[in-house]
Amino acid sequence: MASEHSVGFEPTDRLAEDRESLRRRFWIKLKQVAAKLPFAEDLLAAYYCAFDKQTPRHVQAALLGAIAYFVLPFDFIPDMLPLIGFADDAAVLATAIRLVSTHIGPQHREAARRVIARAAAAPAFSEPSLDKRGA
């Protein structure tokens, strides 16, 4: 049930709190739509930053919320619509990244590029193992 301070994103909030479910659903959705995503590198960099143990909690919360919005099967603009389907996902992600951009480091972007390069060589995304820092 929505509280007086809610803006209607309760499913996103719940998903962002369940990190393992979010991880699993992120990689499933990414496999399904990777070829259509012009912002895949930013999305992956945000993912690695969000799960990096060195990232401050408030930054993790902002990024996990944006990632949860990407993962959810319902949006303001349905993802299956050609050309505009991911516009709302991109806007939510861009806003979150803008708010916390100083925390998305070169190591997060490099991890994102490695996944994209690996996917180009063998078109199947899977969650790469994370090093001891979490990114």
C-alpha positions as a Python dict, from the first residue, in 0.01 Angstrom:
ca = {
    (1, 'M'): (0, 0, 0),
    (2, 'A'): (129, 347, -86),
    (3, 'S'): (229, 576, 194),
    (4, 'E'): (163, 949, 194),
    (5, 'H'): (524, 1001, 77),
    (6, 'S'): (509, 746, -204),
    (7, 'V'): (511, 835, -570),
    (8, 'G'): (381, 501, -692),
    (9, 'F'): (701, 302, -734),
    (10, 'E'): (647, 41, -463),
    (11, 'P'): (737, -257, -690),
    (12, 'T'): (1064, -84, -784),
    (13, 'D'): (1140, -14, -418),
    (14, 'R'): (1079, -377, -321),
    (15, 'L'): (1290, -510, -607),
    (16, 'A'): (1578, -272, -527),
    (17, 'E'): (1580, -403, -168),
    (18, 'D'): (1616, -765, -285),
    (19, 'R'): (1965, -753, -435),
    (20, 'E'): (1990, -1117, -542),
    (21, 'S'): (1656, -1108, -720),
    (22, 'L'): (1758, -782, -886),
    (23, 'R'): (2089, -933, -1002),
    (24, 'R'): (1918, -1237, -1149),
    (25, 'R'): (1644, -1038, -1322),
    (26, 'F'): (1892, -780, -1452),
    (27, 'W'): (2093, -1039, -1645),
    (28, 'I'): (1778, -1210, -1776),
    (29, 'K'): (1639, -880, -1908),
    (30, 'L'): (1976, -770, -2046),
    (31, 'K'): (2002, -1094, -2245),
    (32, 'Q'): (1657, -1028, -2392),
    (33, 'V'): (1711, -668, -2498),
    (34, 'A'): (2086, -602, -2524),
    (35, 'A'): (2085, -563, -2901),
    (36, 'K'): (1823, -285, -2877),
    (37, 'L'): (1989, -83, -2600),
    (38, 'P'): (2186, 222, -2708),
    (39, 'F'): (2272, 284, -2341),
    (40, 'A'): (2397, -68, -2256),
    (41, 'E'): (2742, 50, -2146),
    (42, 'D'): (2596, 311, -1908),
    (43, 'L'): (2350, 56, -1772),
    (44, 'L'): (2626, -198, -1707),
    (45, 'A'): (2855, 64, -1551),
    (46, 'A'): (2568, 166, -1320),
    (47, 'Y'): (2513, -202, -1235),
    (48, 'Y'): (2879, -253, -1140),
    (49, 'C'): (2886, 66, -936),
    (50, 'A'): (2562, -28, -756),
    (51, 'F'): (2703, -366, -651),
    (52, 'D'): (3052, -238, -566),
    (53, 'K'): (3107, -272, -191),
    (54, 'Q'): (3306, 54, -195),
    (55, 'T'): (3014, 255, -333),
    (56, 'P'): (2835, 466, -68),
    (57, 'R'): (2489, 341, 30),
    (58, 'H'): (2301, 646, -99),
    (59, 'V'): (2464, 601, -440),
    (60, 'Q'): (2381, 230, -438),
    (61, 'A'): (2019, 313, -353),
    (62, 'A'): (1985, 558, -644),
    (63, 'L'): (2140, 318, -893),
    (64, 'L'): (1955, 11, -765),
    (65, 'G'): (1628, 202, -804),
    (66, 'A'): (1710, 288, -1165),
    (67, 'I'): (1820, -69, -1239),
    (68, 'A'): (1503, -205, -1077),
    (69, 'Y'): (1296, 22, -1301),
    (70, 'F'): (1479, -120, -1605),
    (71, 'V'): (1412, -477, -1488),
    (72, 'L'): (1041, -438, -1412),
    (73, 'P'): (812, -578, -1682),
    (74, 'F'): (585, -272, -1678),
    (75, 'D'): (687, 86, -1753),
    (76, 'F'): (535, 419, -1835),
    (77, 'I'): (633, 338, -2195),
    (78, 'P'): (624, -38, -2272),
    (79, 'D'): (969, -168, -2374),
    (80, 'M'): (829, -357, -2673),
    (81, 'L'): (736, -37, -2861),
    (82, 'P'): (981, 19, -3147),
    (83, 'L'): (1217, 317, -3112),
    (84, 'I'): (1060, 465, -2797),
    (85, 'G'): (1018, 159, -2576),
    (86, 'F'): (1330, 218, -2369),
    (87, 'A'): (1303, 598, -2358),
    (88, 'D'): (1168, 601, -2002),
    (89, 'D'): (1428, 347, -1886),
    (90, 'A'): (1703, 562, -2041),
    (91, 'A'): (1564, 877, -1876),
    (92, 'V'): (1548, 714, -1531),
    (93, 'L'): (1899, 573, -1570),
    (94, 'A'): (2041, 902, -1705),
    (95, 'T'): (1892, 1091, -1411),
    (96, 'A'): (2037, 847, -1158),
    (97, 'I'): (2377, 854, -1328),
    (98, 'R'): (2377, 1233, -1338),
    (99, 'L'): (2307, 1243, -965),
    (100, 'V'): (2590, 1006, -874),
    (101, 'S'): (2827, 1029, -1171),
    (102, 'T'): (3136, 1097, -961),
    (103, 'H'): (3100, 751, -806),
    (104, 'I'): (3089, 560, -1136),
    (105, 'G'): (3458, 502, -1180),
    (106, 'P'): (3683, 380, -1460),
    (107, 'Q'): (3675, 29, -1311),
    (108, 'H'): (3294, 18, -1350),
    (109, 'R'): (3310, 143, -1710),
    (110, 'E'): (3590, -103, -1791),
    (111, 'A'): (3386, -393, -1648),
    (112, 'A'): (3092, -280, -1865),
    (113, 'R'): (3310, -265, -2177),
    (114, 'R'): (3447, -616, -2106),
    (115, 'V'): (3095, -760, -2088),
    (116, 'I'): (2994, -586, -2412),
    (117, 'A'): (3310, -706, -2588),
    (118, 'R'): (3253, -1061, -2465),
    (119, 'A'): (2890, -1046, -2580),
    (120, 'A'): (2998, -925, -2924),
    (121, 'A'): (3234, -1222, -2952),
    (122, 'A'): (2980, -1475, -2820),
    (123, 'P'): (2632, -1318, -2815),
    (124, 'A'): (2514, -1441, -2477),
    (125, 'F'): (2525, -1222, -2170),
    (126, 'S'): (2591, -1387, -1840),
    (127, 'E'): (2688, -1234, -1513),
    (128, 'P'): (3066, -1224, -1495),
    (129, 'S'): (3227, -1315, -1168),
    (130, 'L'): (3300, -1013, -954),
    (131, 'D'): (3634, -950, -789),
    (132, 'K'): (3662, -906, -412),
    (133, 'R'): (3561, -535, -431),
    (134, 'G'): (3234, -626, -599),
    (135, 'A'): (3299, -461, -935),
}
